[in-house]
Tab-separated table of C-alpha atoms and ligand atoms in Angstrom:
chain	number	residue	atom	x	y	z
A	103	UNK	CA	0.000	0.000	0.000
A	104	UNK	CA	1.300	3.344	-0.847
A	105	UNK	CA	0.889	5.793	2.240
A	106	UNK	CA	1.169	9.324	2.113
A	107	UNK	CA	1.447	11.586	5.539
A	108	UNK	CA	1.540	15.988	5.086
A	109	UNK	CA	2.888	17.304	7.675
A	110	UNK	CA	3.267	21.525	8.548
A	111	UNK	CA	5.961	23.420	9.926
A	112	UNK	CA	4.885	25.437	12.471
A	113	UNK	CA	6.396	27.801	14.821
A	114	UNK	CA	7.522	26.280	17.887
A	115	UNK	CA	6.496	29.452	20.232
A	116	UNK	CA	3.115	31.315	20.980
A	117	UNK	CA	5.123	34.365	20.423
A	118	UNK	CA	3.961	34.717	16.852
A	119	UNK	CA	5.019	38.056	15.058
A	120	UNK	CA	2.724	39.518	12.380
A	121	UNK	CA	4.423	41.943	9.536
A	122	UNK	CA	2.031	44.964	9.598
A	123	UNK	CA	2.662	45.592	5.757
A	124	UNK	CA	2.594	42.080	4.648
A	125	UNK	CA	0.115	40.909	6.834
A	126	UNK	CA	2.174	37.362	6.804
A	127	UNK	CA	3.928	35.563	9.861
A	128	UNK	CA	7.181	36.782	10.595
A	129	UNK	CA	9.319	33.481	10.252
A	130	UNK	CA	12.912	34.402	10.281
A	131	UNK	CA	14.735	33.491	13.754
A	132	UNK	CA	11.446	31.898	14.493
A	133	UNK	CA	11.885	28.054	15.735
A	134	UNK	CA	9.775	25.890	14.396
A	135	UNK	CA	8.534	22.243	15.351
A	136	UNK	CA	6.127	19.571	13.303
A	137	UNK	CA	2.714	20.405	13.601
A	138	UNK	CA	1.544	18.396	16.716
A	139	UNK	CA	-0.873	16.716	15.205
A	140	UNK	CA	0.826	15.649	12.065
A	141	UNK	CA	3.109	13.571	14.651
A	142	UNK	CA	0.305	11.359	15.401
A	143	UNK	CA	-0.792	11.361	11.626
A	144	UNK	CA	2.611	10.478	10.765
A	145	UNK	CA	2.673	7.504	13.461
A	146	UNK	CA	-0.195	6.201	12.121
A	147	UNK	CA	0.935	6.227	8.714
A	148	UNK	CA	3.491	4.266	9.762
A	149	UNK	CA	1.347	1.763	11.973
A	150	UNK	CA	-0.209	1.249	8.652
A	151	UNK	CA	2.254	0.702	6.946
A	152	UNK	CA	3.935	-1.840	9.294
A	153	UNK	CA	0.149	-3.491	9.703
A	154	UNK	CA	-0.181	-3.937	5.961
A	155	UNK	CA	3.873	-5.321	5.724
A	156	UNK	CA	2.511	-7.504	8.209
A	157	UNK	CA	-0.213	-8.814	6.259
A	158	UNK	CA	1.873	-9.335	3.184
A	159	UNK	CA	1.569	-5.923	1.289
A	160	UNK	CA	4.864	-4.151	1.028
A	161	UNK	CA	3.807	-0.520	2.003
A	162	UNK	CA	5.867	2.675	2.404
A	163	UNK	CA	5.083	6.194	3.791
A	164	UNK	CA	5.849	9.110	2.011
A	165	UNK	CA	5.997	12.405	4.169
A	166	UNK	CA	5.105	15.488	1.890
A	167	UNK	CA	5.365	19.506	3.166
A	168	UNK	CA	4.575	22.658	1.506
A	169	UNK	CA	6.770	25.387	2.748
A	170	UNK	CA	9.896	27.198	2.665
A	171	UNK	CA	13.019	25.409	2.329
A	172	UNK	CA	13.912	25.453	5.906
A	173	UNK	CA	10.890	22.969	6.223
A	174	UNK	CA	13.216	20.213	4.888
A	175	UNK	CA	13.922	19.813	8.801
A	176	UNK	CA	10.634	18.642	9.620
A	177	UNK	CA	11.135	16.182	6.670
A	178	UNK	CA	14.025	14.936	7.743
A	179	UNK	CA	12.504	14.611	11.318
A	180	UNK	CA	9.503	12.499	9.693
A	181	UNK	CA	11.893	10.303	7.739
A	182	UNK	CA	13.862	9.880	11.727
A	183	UNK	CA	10.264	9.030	12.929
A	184	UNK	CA	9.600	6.558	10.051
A	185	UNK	CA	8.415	7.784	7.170
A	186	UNK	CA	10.631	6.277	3.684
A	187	UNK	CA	10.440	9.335	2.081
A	188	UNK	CA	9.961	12.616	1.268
A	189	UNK	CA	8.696	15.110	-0.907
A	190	UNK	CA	9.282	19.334	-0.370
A	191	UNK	CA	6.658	21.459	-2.266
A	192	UNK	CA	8.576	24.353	-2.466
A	193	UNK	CA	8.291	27.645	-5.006
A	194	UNK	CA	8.266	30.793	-4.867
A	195	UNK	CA	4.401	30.468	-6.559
A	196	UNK	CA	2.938	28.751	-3.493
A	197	UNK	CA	3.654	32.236	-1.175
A	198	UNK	CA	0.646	33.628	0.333
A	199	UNK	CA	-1.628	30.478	-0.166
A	200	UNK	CA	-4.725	30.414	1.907
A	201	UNK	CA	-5.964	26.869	2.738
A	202	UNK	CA	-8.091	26.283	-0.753
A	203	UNK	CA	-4.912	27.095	-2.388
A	204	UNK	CA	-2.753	24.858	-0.296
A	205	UNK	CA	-5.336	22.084	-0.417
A	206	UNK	CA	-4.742	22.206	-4.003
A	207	UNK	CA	-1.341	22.203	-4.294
A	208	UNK	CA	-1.030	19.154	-1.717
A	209	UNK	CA	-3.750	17.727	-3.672
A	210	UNK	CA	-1.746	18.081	-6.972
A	211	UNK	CA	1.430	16.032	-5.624
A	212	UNK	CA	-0.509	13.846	-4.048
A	213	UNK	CA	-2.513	13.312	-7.857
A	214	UNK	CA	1.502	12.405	-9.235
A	215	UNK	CA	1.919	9.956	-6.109
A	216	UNK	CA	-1.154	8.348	-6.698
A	217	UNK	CA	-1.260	7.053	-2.499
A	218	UNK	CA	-4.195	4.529	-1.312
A	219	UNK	CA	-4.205	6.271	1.620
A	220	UNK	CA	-3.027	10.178	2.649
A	221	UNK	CA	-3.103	11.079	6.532
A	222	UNK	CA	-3.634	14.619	7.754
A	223	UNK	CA	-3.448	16.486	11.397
A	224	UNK	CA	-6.491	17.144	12.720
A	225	UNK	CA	-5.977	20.837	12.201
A	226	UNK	CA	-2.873	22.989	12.631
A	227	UNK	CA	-1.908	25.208	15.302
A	228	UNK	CA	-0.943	28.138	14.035
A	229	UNK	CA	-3.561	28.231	10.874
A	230	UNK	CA	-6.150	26.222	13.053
A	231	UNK	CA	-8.800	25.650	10.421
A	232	UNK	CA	-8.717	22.103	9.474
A	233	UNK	CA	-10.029	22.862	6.179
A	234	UNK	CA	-6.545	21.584	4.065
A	235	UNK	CA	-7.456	17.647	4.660
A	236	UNK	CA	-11.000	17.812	3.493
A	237	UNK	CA	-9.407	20.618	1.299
A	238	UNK	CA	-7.308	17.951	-0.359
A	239	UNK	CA	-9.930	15.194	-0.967
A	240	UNK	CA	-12.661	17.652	-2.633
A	241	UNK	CA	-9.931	18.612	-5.511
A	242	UNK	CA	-8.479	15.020	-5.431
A	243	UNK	CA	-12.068	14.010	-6.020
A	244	UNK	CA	-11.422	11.156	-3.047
A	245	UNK	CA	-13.547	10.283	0.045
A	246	UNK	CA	-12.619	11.278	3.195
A	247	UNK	CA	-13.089	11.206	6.948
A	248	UNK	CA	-11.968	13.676	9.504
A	249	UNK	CA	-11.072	12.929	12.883
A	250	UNK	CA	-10.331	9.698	12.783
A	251	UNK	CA	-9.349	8.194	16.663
A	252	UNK	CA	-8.930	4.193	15.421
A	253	UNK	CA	-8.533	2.326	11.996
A	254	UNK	CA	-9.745	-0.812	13.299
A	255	UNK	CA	-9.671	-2.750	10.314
A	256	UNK	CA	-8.035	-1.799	7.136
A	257	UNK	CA	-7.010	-3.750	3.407
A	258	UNK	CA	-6.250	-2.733	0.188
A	259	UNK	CA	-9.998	-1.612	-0.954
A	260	UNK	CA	-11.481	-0.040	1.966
A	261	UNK	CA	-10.785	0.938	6.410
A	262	UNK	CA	-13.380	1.055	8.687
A	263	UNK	CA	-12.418	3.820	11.064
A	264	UNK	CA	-14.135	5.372	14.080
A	265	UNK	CA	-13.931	8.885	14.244
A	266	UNK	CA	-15.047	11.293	17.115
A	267	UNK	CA	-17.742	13.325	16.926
A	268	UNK	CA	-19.208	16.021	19.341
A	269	UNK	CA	-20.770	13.886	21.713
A	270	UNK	CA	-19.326	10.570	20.972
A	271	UNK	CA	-18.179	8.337	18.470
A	272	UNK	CA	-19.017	7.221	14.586
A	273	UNK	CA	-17.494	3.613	12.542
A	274	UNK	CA	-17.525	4.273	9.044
A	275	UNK	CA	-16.329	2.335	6.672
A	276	UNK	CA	-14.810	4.360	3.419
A	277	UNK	CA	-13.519	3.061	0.573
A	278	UNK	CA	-9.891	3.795	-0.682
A	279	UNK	CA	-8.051	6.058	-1.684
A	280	UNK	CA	-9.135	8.320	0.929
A	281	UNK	CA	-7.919	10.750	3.211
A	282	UNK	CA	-8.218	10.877	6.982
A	283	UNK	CA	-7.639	13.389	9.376
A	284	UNK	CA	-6.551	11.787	12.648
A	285	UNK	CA	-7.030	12.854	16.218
A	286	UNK	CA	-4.902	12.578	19.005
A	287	UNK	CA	-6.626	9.584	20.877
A	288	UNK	CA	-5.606	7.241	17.758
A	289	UNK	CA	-1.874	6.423	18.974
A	290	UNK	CA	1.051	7.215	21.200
A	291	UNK	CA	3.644	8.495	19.124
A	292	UNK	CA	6.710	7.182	18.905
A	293	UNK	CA	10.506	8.089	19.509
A	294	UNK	CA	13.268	8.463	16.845
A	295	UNK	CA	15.258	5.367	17.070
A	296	UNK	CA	18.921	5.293	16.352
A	297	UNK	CA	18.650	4.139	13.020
A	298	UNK	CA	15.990	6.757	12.284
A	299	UNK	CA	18.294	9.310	12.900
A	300	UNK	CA	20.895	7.995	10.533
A	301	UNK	CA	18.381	7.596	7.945
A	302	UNK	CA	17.360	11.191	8.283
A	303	UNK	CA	20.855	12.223	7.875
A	304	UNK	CA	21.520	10.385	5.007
A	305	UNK	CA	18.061	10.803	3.417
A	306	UNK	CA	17.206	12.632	-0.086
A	307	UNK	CA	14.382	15.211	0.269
A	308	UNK	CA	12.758	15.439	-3.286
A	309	UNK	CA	11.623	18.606	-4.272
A	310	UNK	CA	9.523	19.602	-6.228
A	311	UNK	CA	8.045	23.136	-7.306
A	312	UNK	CA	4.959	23.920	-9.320
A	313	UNK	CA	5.716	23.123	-12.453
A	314	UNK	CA	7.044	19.407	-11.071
A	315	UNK	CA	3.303	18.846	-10.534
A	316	UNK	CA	1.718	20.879	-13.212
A	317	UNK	CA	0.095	23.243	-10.966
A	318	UNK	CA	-0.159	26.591	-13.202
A	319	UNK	CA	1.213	29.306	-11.369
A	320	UNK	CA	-2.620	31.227	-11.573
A	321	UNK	CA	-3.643	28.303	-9.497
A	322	UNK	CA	-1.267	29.523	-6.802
A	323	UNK	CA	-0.134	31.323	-3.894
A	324	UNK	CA	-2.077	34.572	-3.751
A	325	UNK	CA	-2.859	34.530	-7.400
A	326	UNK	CA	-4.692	31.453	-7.037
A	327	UNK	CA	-6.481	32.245	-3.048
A	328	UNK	CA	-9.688	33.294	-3.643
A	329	UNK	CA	-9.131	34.746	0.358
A	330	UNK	CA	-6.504	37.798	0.525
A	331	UNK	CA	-5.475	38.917	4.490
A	332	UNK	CA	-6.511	42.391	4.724
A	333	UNK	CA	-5.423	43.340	8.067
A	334	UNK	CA	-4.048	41.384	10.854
A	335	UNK	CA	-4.242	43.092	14.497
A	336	UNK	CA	-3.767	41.868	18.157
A	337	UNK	CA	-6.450	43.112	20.096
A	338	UNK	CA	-6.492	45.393	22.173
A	339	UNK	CA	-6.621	44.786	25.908
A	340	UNK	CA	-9.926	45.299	27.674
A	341	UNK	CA	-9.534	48.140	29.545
A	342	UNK	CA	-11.227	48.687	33.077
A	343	UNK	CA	-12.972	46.112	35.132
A	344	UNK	CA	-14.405	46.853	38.665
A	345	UNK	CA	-12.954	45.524	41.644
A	346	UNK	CA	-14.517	43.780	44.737
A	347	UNK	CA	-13.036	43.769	47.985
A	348	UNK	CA	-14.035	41.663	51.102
A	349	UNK	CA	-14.756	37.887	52.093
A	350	UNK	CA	-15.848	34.727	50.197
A	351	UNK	CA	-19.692	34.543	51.074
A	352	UNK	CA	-20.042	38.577	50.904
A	353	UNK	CA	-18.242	38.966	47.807
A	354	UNK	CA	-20.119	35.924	46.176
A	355	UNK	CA	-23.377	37.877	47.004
A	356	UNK	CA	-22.024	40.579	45.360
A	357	UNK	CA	-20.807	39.235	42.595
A	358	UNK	CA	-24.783	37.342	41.929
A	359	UNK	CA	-26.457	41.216	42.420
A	360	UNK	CA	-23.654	42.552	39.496
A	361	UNK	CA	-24.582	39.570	37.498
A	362	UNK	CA	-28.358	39.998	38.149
A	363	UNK	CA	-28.307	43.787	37.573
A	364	UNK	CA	-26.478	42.866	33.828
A	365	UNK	CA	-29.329	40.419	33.346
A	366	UNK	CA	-26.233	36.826	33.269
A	367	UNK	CA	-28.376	34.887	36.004
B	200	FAD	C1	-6.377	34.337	3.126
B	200	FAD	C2	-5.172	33.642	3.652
B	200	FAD	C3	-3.914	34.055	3.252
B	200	FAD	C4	-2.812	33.437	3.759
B	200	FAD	N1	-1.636	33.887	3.399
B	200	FAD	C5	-0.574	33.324	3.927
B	200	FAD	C6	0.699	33.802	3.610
B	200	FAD	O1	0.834	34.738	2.847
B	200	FAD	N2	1.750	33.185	4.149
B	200	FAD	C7	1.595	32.140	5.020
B	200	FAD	O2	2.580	31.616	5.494
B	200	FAD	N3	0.395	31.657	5.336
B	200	FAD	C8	-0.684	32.231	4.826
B	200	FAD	N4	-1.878	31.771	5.169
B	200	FAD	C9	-1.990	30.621	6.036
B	200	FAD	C10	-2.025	29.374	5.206
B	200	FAD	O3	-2.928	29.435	4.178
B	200	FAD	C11	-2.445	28.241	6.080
B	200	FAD	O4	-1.544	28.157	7.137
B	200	FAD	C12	-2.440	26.951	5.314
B	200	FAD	O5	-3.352	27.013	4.245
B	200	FAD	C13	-2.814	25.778	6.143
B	200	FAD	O6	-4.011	26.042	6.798
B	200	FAD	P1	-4.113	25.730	8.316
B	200	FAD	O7	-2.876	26.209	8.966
B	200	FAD	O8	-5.410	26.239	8.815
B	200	FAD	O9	-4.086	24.134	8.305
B	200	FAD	P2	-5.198	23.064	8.734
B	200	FAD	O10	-6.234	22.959	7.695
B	200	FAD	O11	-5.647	23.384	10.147
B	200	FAD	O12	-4.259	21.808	8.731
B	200	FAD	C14	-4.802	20.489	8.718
B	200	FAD	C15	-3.746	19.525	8.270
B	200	FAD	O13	-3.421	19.753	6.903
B	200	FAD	C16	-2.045	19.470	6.666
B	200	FAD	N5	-1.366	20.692	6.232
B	200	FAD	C17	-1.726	21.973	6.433
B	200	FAD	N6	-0.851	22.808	5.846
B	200	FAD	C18	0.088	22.035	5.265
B	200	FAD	C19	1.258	22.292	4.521
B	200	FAD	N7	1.665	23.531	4.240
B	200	FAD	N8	1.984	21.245	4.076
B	200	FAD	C20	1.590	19.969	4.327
B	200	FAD	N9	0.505	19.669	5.049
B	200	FAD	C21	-0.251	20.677	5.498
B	200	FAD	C22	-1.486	18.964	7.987
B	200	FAD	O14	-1.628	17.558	8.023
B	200	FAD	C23	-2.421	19.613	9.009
B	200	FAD	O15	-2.479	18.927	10.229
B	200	FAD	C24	-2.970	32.373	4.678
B	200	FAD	C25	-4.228	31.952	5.057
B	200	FAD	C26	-5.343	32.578	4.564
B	200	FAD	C27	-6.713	32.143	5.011
C-alpha cells in the first residue's frame, strides 16, 4: 500500500510576530517544530504501513510539506520518525496560499503519487482551520473522513475507522483512496530510534516546485487564493474592570447582584 502523511511546519512558540505591511507571519529566527498533530498522523501512517507489511503488502510512507526550504527539517525529522520518504513542495508560486490554495497544491502532488491512503493532522496550530485535509480530498475528487481516533480494520480496498464526533463516536467504513484526518486519541507516538536518525541524515528530500506537478502558477499562492489577508491586528486589551473587595460569602453575594443587575443569572 502506498501511504502518504503531510505534515506543517509550524512555529515552535506562541510568540507569533505579524508583519504589519505584509500581513504574513514573521518566520525568520522563528523556531519551528512539526505540527503536533501531524506527529500522530505520521505515526499512524506508519502503523499502517507496518500493519499492511505484516499482512503481506509491502507498504511505504511518504511524508510530503509545503513550505519554505527550511521545512526540509521537519522532513528529515519524519523520515527519523519513520516515514521512507519525502517530498518538499517548495516555489516561490505557493507564497501567500490560503488553505483552498494549499489544499490544491497538496492535492496536486498527491494526484503524481497516486497514495491509497493520505493522513492529515487534525488541524494545525498556528492556521487552526482544518479545512486543508478535506481541502485535499474535494480537488483530489477522493472520500474522506476527519477525525479519525482508530482504523480498526483496514485492506487494500477499503478501512473502517471510528472517528469522534461532538458527543461521541461514529465507525464508518470508506472506501480507498481516501484521506483521513486523525485525532490525538488514535496512537502514542513514537521516539526516533537510532537508526531513524541515521536515515534522516543520510536521506534525499525530493523537491519539487509547481511546475514538477503541473500546478499553473494562476492556481497559486495569492494569485490562485480566492481569500486575501486584509489586516491582521492583536487586540487590544480590555480596559477597566471593577474591583470587589471583602470575604468569600459577601463577595459571592455581590458578585450574583452585578450579574443579576447585567441580566447573566
Ligand atoms: C487568506 C489567507 C492568506 C494566507 N496567506 C498566507 C501567507 O501569505 N503566508 C503564510 O505563510 N500563510 C498564509 N496563510 C496561512 C495558510 O494558508 C495556512 O496556514 C495553510 O493554508 C494551512 O491552513 P491551516 O494552517 O489552517 O491548516 P489546517 O487545515 O488546520 O491543517 C490540517 C492539516 O493539513 C495538513 N497541512 C496543512 N498545511 C500544510 C502544509 N503547508 N503542508 C503539508 N501539510 C499541510 C497537515 O496535516 C495539518 O495537520 C494564509 C491563510 C489565509 C486564510
Amino acid at each position: 500500500m502506498k501511504i502518504c502523511c503531510c505534515i506543517k511546519q509550524v512555529p515552535g512558540t506562541t510568540e507569533v510576530k505579524i508583519n504589519p505591511e505584509t500581513n504574513t507571519l514573521v518566520r525568520e529566527g522563528v523556531e519551528t517544530q512539526i505540527n503536533p498533530f501531524d506527529l500522530y498522523a505520521l505515526e499512524e501512517a506508519v502503523r499502517t504501513k507496518e500493519r499492511m507489511t505484516a499482512a503481506g503488502d509491502p507498504s511505504t510512507v511518504t511524508v510530503i510539506t509545503m513550505g519554505p526550504p527550511q521545512a526540509e527539517d521537519a522532513l528529515r525529522e519524519a523520515i527519523s520518525l519513520g516515514a521512507d520518504d519525502s517530498i518538499l513542495l517548495s516555489d516561490r508560486a505557493f507564497a501567500g496560499s490560503d488553505t483552498w490554495c494549499t489544499s490544491y497544491v497538496l492535492a496536486m502532488a498527491l494526484t503524481k503519487i497516486q497514495p491509497d491512503l493520505a493522513f492529515c493532522g487534525m488541524q494545525a496550530i498556528d492556521g487552526d482551520t482544518g479545512q486543508v485535509g478535506p481541502g485535499i480530498a474535494i480537488h483530489m475528487s477522493q472520500a474522506q473522513v476527519a477525525y479519525v481516533a482508530e482504523i480498526k480494520e483496514i485492506d487494500s480496498k477499503k478501512a473502517t475507522v471510528k472517528r469522534l464526533i461532538e458527543d461521541g463516536y461514529e465507525v464508518c467504513e470508506i472506501k480507498l483512496p481516501a484521506v483521513m484526518t486523525v485525532v490525538k486519541e488514535i496512537n502514542e507516538p513514537r521516539t526516533p530510534s537510532l537508526r531513524g536518525k541515521m536515515a534522516a541524515k543520510k536521506a534525499e528530500i525530493t523537491k519539487w516546485g509547481a511546475a514538477d506537478i503541473d500546478a499553473p502558477a494562476e492556481k497559486c499562492g495569492l494569485m490562485g487564493s480566492p481569500t486575501q489577508v486584509v489586516r491582521i491586528m492583536t487586540p487590544p486589551c480590555r480596559g477597566g474592570g471593577d474591583t470587589y473587595e471583602g470575604e468569600g460569602p459577601e463577595l459571592a453575594d455581590k458578585l450574583y447582584d452585578v450579574l443579576k443587575s447585567m441580566e447573566v443569572v
